[in-house]
Amino acid sequence: GDSVTQMEGPVTLSEEAFLTINCTYTATGYPSLFWYVQYPGEGLQLLLKATKADDKGSNKGFEATYRKETTSFHLEKGSVQVSDSAVYFCALLSGGTSYGKLTFGQGTILTVHP
Amino acid sequence: DTGVSQDPRHKITKRGQNVTFRCDPISEHNRLYWYRQTLGQGPEFLTYFQNEAQLEKSRLLSDRFSAERPKGSFSTLEIQRTEQGDSAMYLCASSLGGDYTDTQYFGPGTRLTVL
């Protein structure tokens, strides 16, 4: 079945450091790929998405490129801020006859220190 | 606020009791989803509706769980004879539905604690 694997955390960085959170997937068909973020005490929010190979999703300085050849969708940000501290989830939307459920990775906790 | 809302936000119950959660989706969204999230894990799919029709159910959804969306608007998730293993965050999401570009928007969740 479909699956998503994220790099294990937690990740701790200093402010203005470069961030990479790795995400790889296994899926049948042509899934869409998403990054969701969960800030402390809040619900899941869509951060960015990409719906086909070589698409780049971007939002709030975060970027991720849909790489079909390596089945990856790594999240990057050039300069993190303390306010980026949160849990980040990579997810895929299953293809096939009905685009329905999201399959999530286990999440990566990011802590950014001043 | 036009986002997805869930009620209650927290529920504490004793083992063996029944509980019911409600989800109100974004008004123009045809699809409604339920997920369960345990501590340190990503959300796991439970079931989803297209309007009032329940289209898919996960194997996680035992016969103690039932979900309805009677008029294609709000949905309820009921857990009968709760067990301690049911303690989790129950998330609802909604979307316009239909194709591979579909984006799901999540509510704040209902945290269930079974004592």
PDB file of C-alpha atoms in Angstrom:
ATOM      1  CA  GLY A   1       0.000   0.000   0.000  1.00  0.00           C
ATOM      2  CA  ASP A   2       0.895   3.668  -0.028  1.00  0.00           C
ATOM      3  CA  SER A   3       3.381   4.927   2.556  1.00  0.00           C
ATOM      4  CA  VAL A   4       5.359   8.037   3.506  1.00  0.00           C
ATOM      5  CA  THR A   5       8.663   8.059   5.351  1.00  0.00           C
ATOM      6  CA  GLN A   6      10.032  11.204   6.965  1.00  0.00           C
ATOM      7  CA  MET A   7      13.437  11.807   8.475  1.00  0.00           C
ATOM      8  CA  GLU A   8      13.436  11.110  12.159  1.00  0.00           C
ATOM      9  CA  GLY A   9      13.493  14.055  14.488  1.00  0.00           C
ATOM     10  CA  PRO A  10      13.521  16.065  16.476  1.00  0.00           C
ATOM     11  CA  VAL A  11      15.435  18.684  14.526  1.00  0.00           C
ATOM     12  CA  THR A  12      16.962  21.564  16.461  1.00  0.00           C
ATOM     13  CA  LEU A  13      18.364  24.597  14.650  1.00  0.00           C
ATOM     14  CA  SER A  14      19.528  28.102  15.398  1.00  0.00           C
ATOM     15  CA  GLU A  15      17.659  31.028  13.891  1.00  0.00           C
ATOM     16  CA  GLU A  16      18.646  31.766  10.253  1.00  0.00           C
ATOM     17  CA  ALA A  17      19.977  28.232   9.711  1.00  0.00           C
ATOM     18  CA  PHE A  18      19.115  26.215   6.594  1.00  0.00           C
ATOM     19  CA  LEU A  19      16.420  23.575   6.992  1.00  0.00           C
ATOM     20  CA  THR A  20      15.912  20.305   5.158  1.00  0.00           C
ATOM     21  CA  ILE A  21      13.339  17.699   6.206  1.00  0.00           C
ATOM     22  CA  ASN A  22      13.507  14.582   4.053  1.00  0.00           C
ATOM     23  CA  CYS A  23      10.386  12.824   2.794  1.00  0.00           C
ATOM     24  CA  THR A  24      10.165   9.790   0.547  1.00  0.00           C
ATOM     25  CA  TYR A  25       7.064   7.938  -0.549  1.00  0.00           C
ATOM     26  CA  THR A  26       5.743   4.719  -2.026  1.00  0.00           C
ATOM     27  CA  ALA A  27       2.552   4.920  -4.044  1.00  0.00           C
ATOM     28  CA  THR A  28       0.710   3.420  -6.958  1.00  0.00           C
ATOM     29  CA  GLY A  29      -0.330   5.730  -9.726  1.00  0.00           C
ATOM     30  CA  TYR A  30       0.399   9.432  -9.608  1.00  0.00           C
ATOM     31  CA  PRO A  31      -0.199  10.863  -6.157  1.00  0.00           C
ATOM     32  CA  SER A  32      -0.266  14.508  -5.162  1.00  0.00           C
ATOM     33  CA  LEU A  33       2.152  15.451  -2.389  1.00  0.00           C
ATOM     34  CA  PHE A  34       1.642  17.800   0.534  1.00  0.00           C
ATOM     35  CA  TRP A  35       3.396  19.298   3.511  1.00  0.00           C
ATOM     36  CA  TYR A  36       1.212  20.131   6.501  1.00  0.00           C
ATOM     37  CA  VAL A  37       2.370  21.988   9.623  1.00  0.00           C
ATOM     38  CA  GLN A  38       1.017  21.766  13.166  1.00  0.00           C
ATOM     39  CA  TYR A  39       1.954  24.678  15.427  1.00  0.00           C
ATOM     40  CA  PRO A  40       1.767  24.156  19.199  1.00  0.00           C
ATOM     41  CA  GLY A  41      -1.857  23.995  20.336  1.00  0.00           C
ATOM     42  CA  GLU A  42      -3.221  24.378  16.803  1.00  0.00           C
ATOM     43  CA  GLY A  43      -4.680  22.142  14.102  1.00  0.00           C
ATOM     44  CA  LEU A  44      -3.033  20.898  10.922  1.00  0.00           C
ATOM     45  CA  GLN A  45      -2.502  23.594   8.311  1.00  0.00           C
ATOM     46  CA  LEU A  46      -1.584  23.110   4.681  1.00  0.00           C
ATOM     47  CA  LEU A  47       1.894  24.496   4.075  1.00  0.00           C
ATOM     48  CA  LEU A  48       2.395  23.645   0.388  1.00  0.00           C
ATOM     49  CA  LYS A  49       1.567  21.076  -2.243  1.00  0.00           C
ATOM     50  CA  ALA A  50       2.646  19.718  -5.643  1.00  0.00           C
ATOM     51  CA  THR A  51       0.401  17.734  -7.934  1.00  0.00           C
ATOM     52  CA  LYS A  52       2.728  16.387 -10.623  1.00  0.00           C
ATOM     53  CA  ALA A  53       6.338  15.462 -11.221  1.00  0.00           C
ATOM     54  CA  ASP A  54       8.864  18.340 -11.174  1.00  0.00           C
ATOM     55  CA  ASP A  55       6.287  20.740  -9.694  1.00  0.00           C
ATOM     56  CA  LYS A  56       7.627  22.959  -6.925  1.00  0.00           C
ATOM     57  CA  GLY A  57       5.346  23.960  -4.092  1.00  0.00           C
ATOM     58  CA  SER A  58       6.242  27.043  -2.071  1.00  0.00           C
ATOM     59  CA  ASN A  59       4.818  29.092   0.791  1.00  0.00           C
ATOM     60  CA  LYS A  60       6.186  31.294   3.601  1.00  0.00           C
ATOM     61  CA  GLY A  61       9.747  30.745   2.382  1.00  0.00           C
ATOM     62  CA  PHE A  62       9.384  26.949   2.385  1.00  0.00           C
ATOM     63  CA  GLU A  63       9.847  24.952  -0.814  1.00  0.00           C
ATOM     64  CA  ALA A  64       9.532  21.331  -1.906  1.00  0.00           C
ATOM     65  CA  THR A  65       9.973  19.752  -5.348  1.00  0.00           C
ATOM     66  CA  TYR A  66       8.087  16.621  -6.473  1.00  0.00           C
ATOM     67  CA  ARG A  67      10.831  14.224  -7.644  1.00  0.00           C
ATOM     68  CA  LYS A  68       9.266  11.183  -9.294  1.00  0.00           C
ATOM     69  CA  GLU A  69      12.615   9.554 -10.121  1.00  0.00           C
ATOM     70  CA  THR A  70      13.672   9.497  -6.463  1.00  0.00           C
ATOM     71  CA  THR A  71      10.086   9.358  -5.045  1.00  0.00           C
ATOM     72  CA  SER A  72      10.929  12.286  -2.796  1.00  0.00           C
ATOM     73  CA  PHE A  73       9.408  15.573  -1.660  1.00  0.00           C
ATOM     74  CA  HIS A  74      11.982  17.147   0.668  1.00  0.00           C
ATOM     75  CA  LEU A  75      11.037  20.336   2.519  1.00  0.00           C
ATOM     76  CA  GLU A  76      13.576  23.198   2.552  1.00  0.00           C
ATOM     77  CA  LYS A  77      13.849  26.696   3.923  1.00  0.00           C
ATOM     78  CA  GLY A  78      16.843  28.939   3.543  1.00  0.00           C
ATOM     79  CA  SER A  79      16.605  30.788   6.861  1.00  0.00           C
ATOM     80  CA  VAL A  80      14.393  29.503   9.665  1.00  0.00           C
ATOM     81  CA  GLN A  81      12.818  31.653  12.360  1.00  0.00           C
ATOM     82  CA  VAL A  82      11.787  30.864  15.911  1.00  0.00           C
ATOM     83  CA  SER A  83       8.155  31.064  14.726  1.00  0.00           C
ATOM     84  CA  ASP A  84       8.785  28.062  12.424  1.00  0.00           C
ATOM     85  CA  SER A  85       8.985  25.775  15.461  1.00  0.00           C
ATOM     86  CA  ALA A  86       6.270  23.189  14.857  1.00  0.00           C
ATOM     87  CA  VAL A  87       5.628  19.615  13.736  1.00  0.00           C
ATOM     88  CA  TYR A  88       5.853  19.063   9.980  1.00  0.00           C
ATOM     89  CA  PHE A  89       4.000  16.246   8.190  1.00  0.00           C
ATOM     90  CA  CYS A  90       4.590  14.996   4.678  1.00  0.00           C
ATOM     91  CA  ALA A  91       1.535  13.399   3.055  1.00  0.00           C
ATOM     92  CA  LEU A  92       0.354  11.931  -0.208  1.00  0.00           C
ATOM     93  CA  LEU A  93      -3.093  11.858  -1.750  1.00  0.00           C
ATOM     94  CA  SER A  94      -3.772   8.430  -3.186  1.00  0.00           C
ATOM     95  CA  GLY A  95      -4.544   8.176  -6.842  1.00  0.00           C
ATOM     96  CA  GLY A  96      -6.536   5.508  -8.577  1.00  0.00           C
ATOM     97  CA  THR A  97     -10.281   5.411  -8.972  1.00  0.00           C
ATOM     98  CA  SER A  98     -11.084   7.745  -6.127  1.00  0.00           C
ATOM     99  CA  TYR A  99      -8.761  10.403  -4.820  1.00  0.00           C
ATOM    100  CA  GLY A 100      -9.671  10.175  -1.172  1.00  0.00           C
ATOM    101  CA  LYS A 101      -7.490   9.482   1.782  1.00  0.00           C
ATOM    102  CA  LEU A 102      -4.289  11.217   2.737  1.00  0.00           C
ATOM    103  CA  THR A 103      -1.423   9.020   3.883  1.00  0.00           C
ATOM    104  CA  PHE A 104       0.851  10.826   6.355  1.00  0.00           C
ATOM    105  CA  GLY A 105       4.398  10.385   7.537  1.00  0.00           C
ATOM    106  CA  GLN A 106       5.096  10.210  11.248  1.00  0.00           C
ATOM    107  CA  GLY A 107       5.948  13.895  11.545  1.00  0.00           C
ATOM    108  CA  THR A 108       9.174  15.780  12.275  1.00  0.00           C
ATOM    109  CA  ILE A 109       9.430  18.083  15.273  1.00  0.00           C
ATOM    110  CA  LEU A 110      11.368  21.275  14.492  1.00  0.00           C
ATOM    111  CA  THR A 111      12.644  23.531  17.254  1.00  0.00           C
ATOM    112  CA  VAL A 112      14.359  26.803  16.344  1.00  0.00           C
ATOM    113  CA  HIS A 113      16.382  28.638  18.999  1.00  0.00           C
ATOM    114  CA  PRO A 114      17.136  32.383  18.937  1.00  0.00           C
TER     115      PRO A 114
ATOM    116  CA  ASP B   1     -14.812  31.901  10.867  1.00  0.00           C
ATOM    117  CA  THR B   2     -15.468  29.733   7.825  1.00  0.00           C
ATOM    118  CA  GLY B   3     -13.062  26.902   8.615  1.00  0.00           C
ATOM    119  CA  VAL B   4     -13.776  23.356   9.725  1.00  0.00           C
ATOM    120  CA  SER B   5     -15.139  23.204  13.264  1.00  0.00           C
ATOM    121  CA  GLN B   6     -15.297  20.283  15.682  1.00  0.00           C
ATOM    122  CA  ASP B   7     -17.155  19.773  18.916  1.00  0.00           C
ATOM    123  CA  PRO B   8     -16.262  19.065  21.625  1.00  0.00           C
ATOM    124  CA  ARG B   9     -12.589  19.980  21.677  1.00  0.00           C
ATOM    125  CA  HIS B  10     -11.904  17.663  24.612  1.00  0.00           C
ATOM    126  CA  LYS B  11     -13.764  14.629  25.919  1.00  0.00           C
ATOM    127  CA  ILE B  12     -12.923  12.531  28.953  1.00  0.00           C
ATOM    128  CA  THR B  13     -14.912   9.352  29.401  1.00  0.00           C
ATOM    129  CA  LYS B  14     -14.791   6.088  31.276  1.00  0.00           C
ATOM    130  CA  ARG B  15     -14.093   2.787  29.599  1.00  0.00           C
ATOM    131  CA  GLY B  16     -17.261   1.233  28.245  1.00  0.00           C
ATOM    132  CA  GLN B  17     -19.127   4.500  27.666  1.00  0.00           C
ATOM    133  CA  ASN B  18     -20.290   5.737  24.276  1.00  0.00           C
ATOM    134  CA  VAL B  19     -19.081   9.049  22.859  1.00  0.00           C
ATOM    135  CA  THR B  20     -20.128  11.121  19.854  1.00  0.00           C
ATOM    136  CA  PHE B  21     -18.171  13.831  18.077  1.00  0.00           C
ATOM    137  CA  ARG B  22     -19.447  16.398  15.606  1.00  0.00           C
ATOM    138  CA  CYS B  23     -17.736  18.002  12.619  1.00  0.00           C
ATOM    139  CA  ASP B  24     -18.982  20.965  10.583  1.00  0.00           C
ATOM    140  CA  PRO B  25     -17.118  21.272   7.274  1.00  0.00           C
ATOM    141  CA  ILE B  26     -16.438  24.327   5.156  1.00  0.00           C
ATOM    142  CA  SER B  27     -19.842  25.110   3.699  1.00  0.00           C
ATOM    143  CA  GLU B  28     -19.242  24.496  -0.015  1.00  0.00           C
ATOM    144  CA  HIS B  29     -17.156  21.350   0.494  1.00  0.00           C
ATOM    145  CA  ASN B  30     -18.624  18.072  -0.748  1.00  0.00           C
ATOM    146  CA  ARG B  31     -16.151  15.733   0.917  1.00  0.00           C
ATOM    147  CA  LEU B  32     -15.672  15.138   4.627  1.00  0.00           C
ATOM    148  CA  TYR B  33     -12.968  12.981   6.209  1.00  0.00           C
ATOM    149  CA  TRP B  34     -12.211  11.547   9.628  1.00  0.00           C
ATOM    150  CA  TYR B  35      -8.679  10.753  10.813  1.00  0.00           C
ATOM    151  CA  ARG B  36      -7.203   9.606  14.103  1.00  0.00           C
ATOM    152  CA  GLN B  37      -3.878  10.834  15.466  1.00  0.00           C
ATOM    153  CA  THR B  38      -2.041   9.292  18.405  1.00  0.00           C
ATOM    154  CA  LEU B  39       0.856  10.940  20.216  1.00  0.00           C
ATOM    155  CA  GLY B  40       3.984  11.150  18.117  1.00  0.00           C
ATOM    156  CA  GLN B  41       2.343   9.796  14.979  1.00  0.00           C
ATOM    157  CA  GLY B  42       0.865  11.221  11.831  1.00  0.00           C
ATOM    158  CA  PRO B  43      -2.896  11.159  11.288  1.00  0.00           C
ATOM    159  CA  GLU B  44      -4.391   7.850  10.119  1.00  0.00           C
ATOM    160  CA  PHE B  45      -7.350   7.741   7.781  1.00  0.00           C
ATOM    161  CA  LEU B  46     -10.629   6.384   9.165  1.00  0.00           C
ATOM    162  CA  THR B  47     -13.371   7.150   6.644  1.00  0.00           C
ATOM    163  CA  TYR B  48     -14.700   9.710   4.200  1.00  0.00           C
ATOM    164  CA  PHE B  49     -17.962  10.919   2.698  1.00  0.00           C
ATOM    165  CA  GLN B  50     -18.915  12.384  -0.647  1.00  0.00           C
ATOM    166  CA  ASN B  51     -22.019  14.373   0.259  1.00  0.00           C
ATOM    167  CA  GLU B  52     -24.035  11.888   2.378  1.00  0.00           C
ATOM    168  CA  ALA B  53     -22.478   8.718   0.914  1.00  0.00           C
ATOM    169  CA  GLN B  54     -19.731   6.984   2.883  1.00  0.00           C
ATOM    170  CA  LEU B  55     -17.257   5.983   0.167  1.00  0.00           C
ATOM    171  CA  GLU B  56     -14.401   4.329   2.022  1.00  0.00           C
ATOM    172  CA  LYS B  57     -13.712   2.938   5.479  1.00  0.00           C
ATOM    173  CA  SER B  58     -10.345   1.963   6.904  1.00  0.00           C
ATOM    174  CA  ARG B  59      -9.725  -1.381   8.555  1.00  0.00           C
ATOM    175  CA  LEU B  60      -8.982   0.764  11.639  1.00  0.00           C
ATOM    176  CA  LEU B  61     -12.695   1.500  11.852  1.00  0.00           C
ATOM    177  CA  SER B  62     -13.897  -1.422  13.943  1.00  0.00           C
ATOM    178  CA  ASP B  63     -17.571  -2.232  14.362  1.00  0.00           C
ATOM    179  CA  ARG B  64     -17.606  -0.065  17.510  1.00  0.00           C
ATOM    180  CA  PHE B  65     -17.106   2.995  15.305  1.00  0.00           C
ATOM    181  CA  SER B  66     -19.816   4.493  13.153  1.00  0.00           C
ATOM    182  CA  ALA B  67     -19.888   7.698  11.155  1.00  0.00           C
ATOM    183  CA  GLU B  68     -22.764   9.483   9.506  1.00  0.00           C
ATOM    184  CA  ARG B  69     -23.340  12.520   7.366  1.00  0.00           C
ATOM    185  CA  PRO B  70     -27.109  12.496   7.117  1.00  0.00           C
ATOM    186  CA  LYS B  71     -27.778  15.561   4.972  1.00  0.00           C
ATOM    187  CA  GLY B  72     -24.418  15.976   3.366  1.00  0.00           C
ATOM    188  CA  SER B  73     -23.491  18.792   5.725  1.00  0.00           C
ATOM    189  CA  PHE B  74     -22.209  18.066   9.251  1.00  0.00           C
ATOM    190  CA  SER B  75     -20.968  14.631  10.292  1.00  0.00           C
ATOM    191  CA  THR B  76     -20.902  12.650  13.527  1.00  0.00           C
ATOM    192  CA  LEU B  77     -18.455   9.988  14.634  1.00  0.00           C
ATOM    193  CA  GLU B  78     -19.677   7.666  17.380  1.00  0.00           C
ATOM    194  CA  ILE B  79     -17.544   5.247  19.368  1.00  0.00           C
ATOM    195  CA  GLN B  80     -19.426   2.626  21.333  1.00  0.00           C
ATOM    196  CA  ARG B  81     -18.064   0.795  24.368  1.00  0.00           C
ATOM    197  CA  THR B  82     -14.894   2.896  24.438  1.00  0.00           C
ATOM    198  CA  GLU B  83     -11.564   1.271  25.253  1.00  0.00           C
ATOM    199  CA  GLN B  84      -8.370   2.860  26.555  1.00  0.00           C
ATOM    200  CA  GLY B  85      -6.800   2.272  23.148  1.00  0.00           C
ATOM    201  CA  ASP B  86      -9.332   4.684  21.646  1.00  0.00           C
ATOM    202  CA  SER B  87      -7.613   7.600  23.397  1.00  0.00           C
ATOM    203  CA  ALA B  88      -6.394   9.852  20.588  1.00  0.00           C
ATOM    204  CA  MET B  89      -7.022  13.082  18.725  1.00  0.00           C
ATOM    205  CA  TYR B  90      -9.875  12.696  16.226  1.00  0.00           C
ATOM    206  CA  LEU B  91      -9.474  15.012  13.267  1.00  0.00           C
ATOM    207  CA  CYS B  92     -12.041  16.062  10.719  1.00  0.00           C
ATOM    208  CA  ALA B  93     -11.197  17.537   7.327  1.00  0.00           C
ATOM    209  CA  SER B  94     -13.173  18.710   4.329  1.00  0.00           C
ATOM    210  CA  SER B  95     -12.474  19.361   0.658  1.00  0.00           C
ATOM    211  CA  LEU B  96     -14.160  20.272  -2.579  1.00  0.00           C
ATOM    212  CA  GLY B  97     -13.390  16.753  -3.806  1.00  0.00           C
ATOM    213  CA  GLY B  98     -12.915  15.016  -7.089  1.00  0.00           C
ATOM    214  CA  ASP B  99      -9.432  14.957  -8.509  1.00  0.00           C
ATOM    215  CA  TYR B 100      -5.751  14.643  -7.768  1.00  0.00           C
ATOM    216  CA  THR B 101      -5.355  18.339  -6.934  1.00  0.00           C
ATOM    217  CA  ASP B 102      -7.875  18.156  -4.081  1.00  0.00           C
ATOM    218  CA  THR B 103      -6.758  19.825  -0.843  1.00  0.00           C
ATOM    219  CA  GLN B 104      -8.094  18.802   2.550  1.00  0.00           C
ATOM    220  CA  TYR B 105      -8.560  21.445   5.263  1.00  0.00           C
ATOM    221  CA  PHE B 106      -8.475  20.274   8.847  1.00  0.00           C
ATOM    222  CA  GLY B 107     -10.381  21.226  11.948  1.00  0.00           C
ATOM    223  CA  PRO B 108      -8.798  21.668  15.389  1.00  0.00           C
ATOM    224  CA  GLY B 109      -9.609  18.115  16.464  1.00  0.00           C
ATOM    225  CA  THR B 110     -11.361  16.454  19.387  1.00  0.00           C
ATOM    226  CA  ARG B 111      -9.038  14.997  22.003  1.00  0.00           C
ATOM    227  CA  LEU B 112     -10.518  11.856  23.563  1.00  0.00           C
ATOM    228  CA  THR B 113      -9.217  10.449  26.834  1.00  0.00           C
ATOM    229  CA  VAL B 114     -10.611   7.104  27.958  1.00  0.00           C
ATOM    230  CA  LEU B 115      -9.983   6.358  31.642  1.00  0.00           C
TER     231      LEU B 115
END
